[in-house]
Amino acid sequence: QVQLVESGGGLVQAGGSLRVSCAASGRTFNSYAMAWFRQATGKEREFVAGIFWGAGRTYYADSVKGRFTISRDNAKNTVYLQMNSLKPDDTAVYFCAAGRTAGATARNEYGYWGQGTQVTVSS
């Protein structure tokens, strides 16, 4: 079992930066692949970024590549999403997810989810 709690969301102006965090419970955190998804109002939840277990190979959606960075600290059971050059289109609830399939981008590959944290980017 893994429980996930996101934090760090908020309001930021376009072009600004924000870092969201996801704290995980459970002693086997470093055996899970982790990811961030987001869901804007009226839209489907979409993959944003993922990171393998262990050494942490990363992969990103094209829409955030070069602007967002996912990282993990296995000693702290925490995964981060650093978001730079934010755009109004990045406004969404951001969800942390954990799963067993490295490299997955589909929602159904992740069995554990946090409650989400709101990120709002003003123009």
Short mmCIF file of N, CA and C in Angstrom, two decimals:
data_model
loop_
_atom_site.label_atom_id
_atom_site.label_comp_id
_atom_site.label_asym_id
_atom_site.label_seq_id
_atom_site.Cartn_x
_atom_site.Cartn_y
_atom_site.Cartn_z
N GLN A 1 0.83 -1.19 0.00
CA GLN A 1 0.00 0.00 0.00
C GLN A 1 0.87 1.25 0.00
N VAL A 2 0.46 2.23 -0.77
CA VAL A 2 1.15 3.52 -0.83
C VAL A 2 0.10 4.60 -0.70
N GLN A 3 0.35 5.55 0.19
CA GLN A 3 -0.53 6.72 0.30
C GLN A 3 0.26 7.94 -0.14
N LEU A 4 -0.38 8.80 -0.91
CA LEU A 4 0.30 9.94 -1.52
C LEU A 4 -0.40 11.23 -1.12
N VAL A 5 0.39 12.23 -0.76
CA VAL A 5 -0.15 13.53 -0.37
C VAL A 5 0.62 14.62 -1.10
N GLU A 6 -0.08 15.37 -1.95
CA GLU A 6 0.55 16.46 -2.69
C GLU A 6 0.51 17.76 -1.89
N SER A 7 1.46 18.64 -2.20
CA SER A 7 1.47 19.97 -1.60
C SER A 7 2.23 20.91 -2.53
N GLY A 8 2.09 22.21 -2.27
CA GLY A 8 2.89 23.19 -3.00
C GLY A 8 2.20 23.90 -4.13
N GLY A 9 0.95 23.58 -4.39
CA GLY A 9 0.23 24.28 -5.43
C GLY A 9 -0.05 25.72 -5.04
N GLY A 10 -0.55 26.49 -6.00
CA GLY A 10 -0.88 27.88 -5.70
C GLY A 10 -1.11 28.69 -6.96
N LEU A 11 -1.08 30.00 -6.79
CA LEU A 11 -1.31 30.94 -7.88
C LEU A 11 0.02 31.57 -8.27
N VAL A 12 0.30 31.59 -9.57
CA VAL A 12 1.55 32.17 -10.07
C VAL A 12 1.27 32.87 -11.38
N GLN A 13 2.04 33.90 -11.68
CA GLN A 13 1.88 34.61 -12.94
C GLN A 13 2.55 33.85 -14.07
N ALA A 14 2.06 34.05 -15.26
CA ALA A 14 2.66 33.44 -16.44
C ALA A 14 4.14 33.79 -16.52
N GLY A 15 4.95 32.78 -16.84
CA GLY A 15 6.39 32.96 -16.88
C GLY A 15 7.07 32.62 -15.57
N GLY A 16 6.30 32.45 -14.52
CA GLY A 16 6.85 32.15 -13.22
C GLY A 16 7.12 30.68 -13.01
N SER A 17 7.54 30.35 -11.78
CA SER A 17 7.90 28.97 -11.43
C SER A 17 7.16 28.54 -10.17
N LEU A 18 7.02 27.24 -10.05
CA LEU A 18 6.38 26.65 -8.88
C LEU A 18 6.89 25.23 -8.74
N ARG A 19 7.03 24.76 -7.51
CA ARG A 19 7.38 23.36 -7.29
C ARG A 19 6.31 22.70 -6.45
N VAL A 20 5.80 21.60 -6.93
CA VAL A 20 4.85 20.79 -6.17
C VAL A 20 5.56 19.53 -5.69
N SER A 21 5.12 19.06 -4.53
CA SER A 21 5.73 17.89 -3.91
C SER A 21 4.69 16.82 -3.65
N CYS A 22 5.17 15.60 -3.55
CA CYS A 22 4.29 14.46 -3.26
C CYS A 22 5.01 13.58 -2.23
N ALA A 23 4.46 13.53 -1.03
CA ALA A 23 5.02 12.71 0.03
C ALA A 23 4.30 11.37 0.05
N ALA A 24 5.09 10.30 0.06
CA ALA A 24 4.52 8.95 0.01
C ALA A 24 4.78 8.21 1.31
N SER A 25 3.81 7.45 1.73
CA SER A 25 3.99 6.57 2.88
C SER A 25 4.38 5.19 2.37
N GLY A 26 4.91 4.34 3.23
CA GLY A 26 5.24 2.99 2.81
C GLY A 26 6.73 2.79 2.65
N ARG A 27 7.19 1.61 3.03
CA ARG A 27 8.62 1.35 3.04
C ARG A 27 9.16 0.96 1.67
N THR A 28 8.27 0.71 0.70
CA THR A 28 8.71 0.25 -0.61
C THR A 28 8.59 1.33 -1.67
N PHE A 29 8.68 2.58 -1.25
CA PHE A 29 8.52 3.70 -2.18
C PHE A 29 9.47 3.59 -3.36
N ASN A 30 10.71 3.19 -3.11
CA ASN A 30 11.69 3.19 -4.20
C ASN A 30 11.50 2.04 -5.18
N SER A 31 10.49 1.20 -4.97
CA SER A 31 10.18 0.15 -5.93
C SER A 31 9.04 0.54 -6.87
N TYR A 32 8.53 1.75 -6.71
CA TYR A 32 7.43 2.22 -7.54
C TYR A 32 7.91 3.25 -8.55
N ALA A 33 7.36 3.17 -9.75
CA ALA A 33 7.48 4.27 -10.69
C ALA A 33 6.49 5.35 -10.26
N MET A 34 6.90 6.60 -10.38
CA MET A 34 6.06 7.71 -9.96
C MET A 34 5.76 8.62 -11.14
N ALA A 35 4.65 9.32 -11.06
CA ALA A 35 4.29 10.21 -12.17
C ALA A 35 3.44 11.36 -11.65
N TRP A 36 3.40 12.39 -12.46
CA TRP A 36 2.47 13.50 -12.26
C TRP A 36 1.50 13.54 -13.45
N PHE A 37 0.24 13.70 -13.11
CA PHE A 37 -0.81 13.92 -14.09
C PHE A 37 -1.46 15.26 -13.75
N ARG A 38 -2.24 15.78 -14.65
CA ARG A 38 -2.99 16.99 -14.37
C ARG A 38 -4.35 16.92 -15.05
N GLN A 39 -5.28 17.66 -14.45
CA GLN A 39 -6.63 17.70 -15.00
C GLN A 39 -7.16 19.12 -14.92
N ALA A 40 -7.37 19.71 -16.08
CA ALA A 40 -7.98 21.03 -16.16
C ALA A 40 -9.49 20.90 -16.14
N THR A 41 -10.17 21.94 -15.77
CA THR A 41 -11.62 21.92 -15.70
C THR A 41 -12.21 21.53 -17.04
N GLY A 42 -13.07 20.53 -17.03
CA GLY A 42 -13.74 20.10 -18.24
C GLY A 42 -12.92 19.25 -19.18
N LYS A 43 -11.73 18.86 -18.75
CA LYS A 43 -10.85 18.06 -19.62
C LYS A 43 -10.49 16.75 -18.95
N GLU A 44 -9.96 15.84 -19.76
CA GLU A 44 -9.50 14.55 -19.25
C GLU A 44 -8.19 14.72 -18.46
N ARG A 45 -7.96 13.82 -17.53
CA ARG A 45 -6.70 13.83 -16.81
C ARG A 45 -5.60 13.36 -17.77
N GLU A 46 -4.50 14.09 -17.80
CA GLU A 46 -3.45 13.78 -18.75
C GLU A 46 -2.10 13.61 -18.06
N PHE A 47 -1.27 12.78 -18.67
CA PHE A 47 0.07 12.54 -18.18
C PHE A 47 0.93 13.79 -18.36
N VAL A 48 1.76 14.08 -17.36
CA VAL A 48 2.68 15.22 -17.42
C VAL A 48 4.14 14.77 -17.42
N ALA A 49 4.50 13.97 -16.41
CA ALA A 49 5.90 13.56 -16.28
C ALA A 49 5.97 12.29 -15.45
N GLY A 50 7.00 11.47 -15.71
CA GLY A 50 7.17 10.24 -14.96
C GLY A 50 8.63 9.99 -14.64
N ILE A 51 8.86 9.18 -13.63
CA ILE A 51 10.22 8.86 -13.22
C ILE A 51 10.27 7.41 -12.79
N PHE A 52 11.30 6.70 -13.27
CA PHE A 52 11.47 5.29 -12.91
C PHE A 52 11.85 5.18 -11.44
N TRP A 53 11.77 3.99 -10.92
CA TRP A 53 12.27 3.75 -9.57
C TRP A 53 13.79 3.79 -9.59
N GLY A 54 14.41 3.71 -8.42
CA GLY A 54 15.86 3.61 -8.34
C GLY A 54 16.55 4.87 -8.82
N ALA A 55 17.37 4.75 -9.85
CA ALA A 55 18.18 5.85 -10.34
C ALA A 55 17.36 6.96 -10.96
N GLY A 56 16.14 6.65 -11.41
CA GLY A 56 15.24 7.72 -11.78
C GLY A 56 15.32 8.26 -13.19
N ARG A 57 15.25 7.37 -14.17
CA ARG A 57 15.10 7.84 -15.55
C ARG A 57 13.78 8.59 -15.67
N THR A 58 13.78 9.71 -16.40
CA THR A 58 12.59 10.55 -16.49
C THR A 58 12.05 10.63 -17.92
N TYR A 59 10.77 10.97 -18.03
CA TYR A 59 10.15 11.14 -19.34
C TYR A 59 8.98 12.12 -19.17
N TYR A 60 8.66 12.82 -20.27
CA TYR A 60 7.74 13.94 -20.18
C TYR A 60 6.75 13.97 -21.34
N ALA A 61 5.62 14.60 -21.08
CA ALA A 61 4.70 14.95 -22.17
C ALA A 61 5.36 16.05 -22.99
N ASP A 62 5.07 16.05 -24.29
CA ASP A 62 5.66 17.06 -25.18
C ASP A 62 5.31 18.48 -24.74
N SER A 63 4.14 18.66 -24.16
CA SER A 63 3.67 20.00 -23.80
C SER A 63 4.47 20.63 -22.67
N VAL A 64 5.22 19.82 -21.91
CA VAL A 64 5.98 20.37 -20.77
C VAL A 64 7.47 20.14 -20.91
N LYS A 65 7.88 19.42 -21.93
CA LYS A 65 9.30 19.09 -22.10
C LYS A 65 10.13 20.37 -22.18
N GLY A 66 11.21 20.42 -21.40
CA GLY A 66 12.07 21.60 -21.38
C GLY A 66 11.65 22.64 -20.37
N ARG A 67 10.45 22.52 -19.82
CA ARG A 67 9.96 23.48 -18.82
C ARG A 67 9.79 22.85 -17.45
N PHE A 68 9.38 21.59 -17.42
CA PHE A 68 9.12 20.90 -16.16
C PHE A 68 10.21 19.87 -15.90
N THR A 69 10.50 19.64 -14.63
CA THR A 69 11.46 18.62 -14.23
C THR A 69 10.90 17.80 -13.08
N ILE A 70 10.85 16.49 -13.27
CA ILE A 70 10.43 15.58 -12.21
C ILE A 70 11.67 15.00 -11.55
N SER A 71 11.62 14.85 -10.24
CA SER A 71 12.74 14.25 -9.51
C SER A 71 12.18 13.51 -8.30
N ARG A 72 13.01 12.69 -7.71
CA ARG A 72 12.57 11.95 -6.53
C ARG A 72 13.71 11.86 -5.53
N ASP A 73 13.34 11.84 -4.27
CA ASP A 73 14.28 11.64 -3.18
C ASP A 73 13.79 10.41 -2.43
N ASN A 74 14.41 9.26 -2.71
CA ASN A 74 13.93 8.02 -2.11
C ASN A 74 14.15 7.98 -0.60
N ALA A 75 15.15 8.71 -0.13
CA ALA A 75 15.40 8.75 1.31
C ALA A 75 14.28 9.49 2.04
N LYS A 76 13.64 10.43 1.35
CA LYS A 76 12.55 11.20 1.94
C LYS A 76 11.18 10.73 1.47
N ASN A 77 11.15 9.68 0.64
CA ASN A 77 9.86 9.18 0.10
C ASN A 77 9.07 10.31 -0.55
N THR A 78 9.74 11.12 -1.34
CA THR A 78 9.10 12.29 -1.93
C THR A 78 9.47 12.42 -3.40
N VAL A 79 8.48 12.82 -4.19
CA VAL A 79 8.71 13.13 -5.59
C VAL A 79 8.31 14.58 -5.82
N TYR A 80 9.04 15.25 -6.69
CA TYR A 80 8.84 16.67 -6.94
C TYR A 80 8.54 16.91 -8.42
N LEU A 81 7.86 18.02 -8.66
CA LEU A 81 7.69 18.50 -10.02
C LEU A 81 8.03 20.00 -10.01
N GLN A 82 9.17 20.33 -10.59
CA GLN A 82 9.58 21.72 -10.72
C GLN A 82 9.02 22.24 -12.04
N MET A 83 8.24 23.31 -11.96
CA MET A 83 7.58 23.86 -13.15
C MET A 83 8.09 25.26 -13.41
N ASN A 84 8.72 25.45 -14.54
CA ASN A 84 9.24 26.75 -14.93
C ASN A 84 8.53 27.25 -16.18
N SER A 85 8.68 28.54 -16.44
CA SER A 85 8.06 29.15 -17.63
C SER A 85 6.59 28.77 -17.74
N LEU A 86 5.89 28.90 -16.67
CA LEU A 86 4.49 28.47 -16.62
C LEU A 86 3.61 29.30 -17.54
N LYS A 87 2.61 28.63 -18.09
CA LYS A 87 1.66 29.25 -19.02
C LYS A 87 0.25 29.10 -18.45
N PRO A 88 -0.67 29.97 -18.85
CA PRO A 88 -2.06 29.80 -18.39
C PRO A 88 -2.62 28.41 -18.72
N ASP A 89 -2.18 27.80 -19.82
CA ASP A 89 -2.65 26.46 -20.18
C ASP A 89 -2.19 25.39 -19.21
N ASP A 90 -1.23 25.71 -18.34
CA ASP A 90 -0.78 24.76 -17.33
C ASP A 90 -1.71 24.72 -16.11
N THR A 91 -2.69 25.61 -16.07
CA THR A 91 -3.64 25.64 -14.96
C THR A 91 -4.41 24.34 -14.89
N ALA A 92 -4.37 23.70 -13.72
CA ALA A 92 -5.01 22.40 -13.55
C ALA A 92 -4.83 21.95 -12.11
N VAL A 93 -5.53 20.88 -11.77
CA VAL A 93 -5.22 20.15 -10.54
C VAL A 93 -4.15 19.12 -10.89
N TYR A 94 -3.07 19.12 -10.13
CA TYR A 94 -1.95 18.22 -10.39
C TYR A 94 -2.01 17.06 -9.40
N PHE A 95 -1.95 15.85 -9.96
CA PHE A 95 -2.04 14.63 -9.17
C PHE A 95 -0.74 13.84 -9.23
N CYS A 96 -0.36 13.31 -8.11
CA CYS A 96 0.77 12.39 -8.01
C CYS A 96 0.23 10.96 -8.11
N ALA A 97 0.99 10.09 -8.75
CA ALA A 97 0.55 8.70 -8.90
C ALA A 97 1.73 7.75 -8.77
N ALA A 98 1.45 6.55 -8.29
CA ALA A 98 2.47 5.51 -8.13
C ALA A 98 2.01 4.24 -8.82
N GLY A 99 2.95 3.56 -9.48
CA GLY A 99 2.60 2.33 -10.16
C GLY A 99 3.79 1.42 -10.32
N ARG A 100 3.54 0.21 -10.86
CA ARG A 100 4.60 -0.79 -10.99
C ARG A 100 5.23 -0.83 -12.37
N THR A 101 4.65 -0.11 -13.33
CA THR A 101 5.12 -0.18 -14.72
C THR A 101 5.99 1.02 -15.06
N ALA A 102 7.27 0.81 -15.17
CA ALA A 102 8.18 1.91 -15.51
C ALA A 102 7.90 2.41 -16.92
N GLY A 103 7.88 3.71 -17.09
CA GLY A 103 7.67 4.29 -18.40
C GLY A 103 6.22 4.46 -18.81
N ALA A 104 5.30 4.14 -17.92
CA ALA A 104 3.87 4.20 -18.26
C ALA A 104 3.38 5.64 -18.31
N THR A 105 2.45 5.89 -19.25
CA THR A 105 1.82 7.21 -19.35
C THR A 105 0.30 7.12 -19.24
N ALA A 106 -0.24 5.94 -19.19
CA ALA A 106 -1.69 5.77 -19.12
C ALA A 106 -2.16 5.75 -17.68
N ARG A 107 -3.30 6.36 -17.44
CA ARG A 107 -3.83 6.43 -16.07
C ARG A 107 -3.99 5.05 -15.45
N ASN A 108 -4.44 4.08 -16.22
CA ASN A 108 -4.74 2.78 -15.63
C ASN A 108 -3.49 1.97 -15.29
N GLU A 109 -2.32 2.50 -15.59
CA GLU A 109 -1.08 1.83 -15.18
C GLU A 109 -0.67 2.23 -13.76
N TYR A 110 -1.38 3.18 -13.19
CA TYR A 110 -1.03 3.67 -11.86
C TYR A 110 -2.15 3.32 -10.89
N GLY A 111 -1.78 2.63 -9.84
CA GLY A 111 -2.79 2.13 -8.91
C GLY A 111 -3.02 3.01 -7.69
N TYR A 112 -2.12 3.95 -7.46
CA TYR A 112 -2.23 4.79 -6.27
C TYR A 112 -2.20 6.26 -6.69
N TRP A 113 -3.08 7.04 -6.08
CA TRP A 113 -3.22 8.45 -6.43
C TRP A 113 -3.33 9.31 -5.18
N GLY A 114 -2.81 10.54 -5.30
CA GLY A 114 -3.04 11.53 -4.27
C GLY A 114 -4.34 12.26 -4.53
N GLN A 115 -4.62 13.23 -3.66
CA GLN A 115 -5.89 13.96 -3.75
C GLN A 115 -5.80 15.15 -4.69
N GLY A 116 -4.58 15.52 -5.08
CA GLY A 116 -4.40 16.62 -6.03
C GLY A 116 -4.12 17.95 -5.36
N THR A 117 -3.41 18.81 -6.10
CA THR A 117 -3.13 20.17 -5.64
C THR A 117 -3.35 21.12 -6.81
N GLN A 118 -4.03 22.23 -6.53
CA GLN A 118 -4.41 23.17 -7.59
C GLN A 118 -3.23 24.07 -7.95
N VAL A 119 -2.98 24.18 -9.24
CA VAL A 119 -2.00 25.14 -9.78
C VAL A 119 -2.74 26.06 -10.73
N THR A 120 -2.67 27.35 -10.46
CA THR A 120 -3.34 28.34 -11.30
C THR A 120 -2.31 29.33 -11.83
N VAL A 121 -2.28 29.49 -13.14
CA VAL A 121 -1.34 30.41 -13.78
C VAL A 121 -2.14 31.55 -14.39
N SER A 122 -1.88 32.75 -13.92
CA SER A 122 -2.61 33.91 -14.42
C SER A 122 -1.84 34.57 -15.58
N SER A 123 -2.59 35.14 -16.50
CA SER A 123 -1.97 35.76 -17.68
C SER A 123 -1.64 37.22 -17.42
#
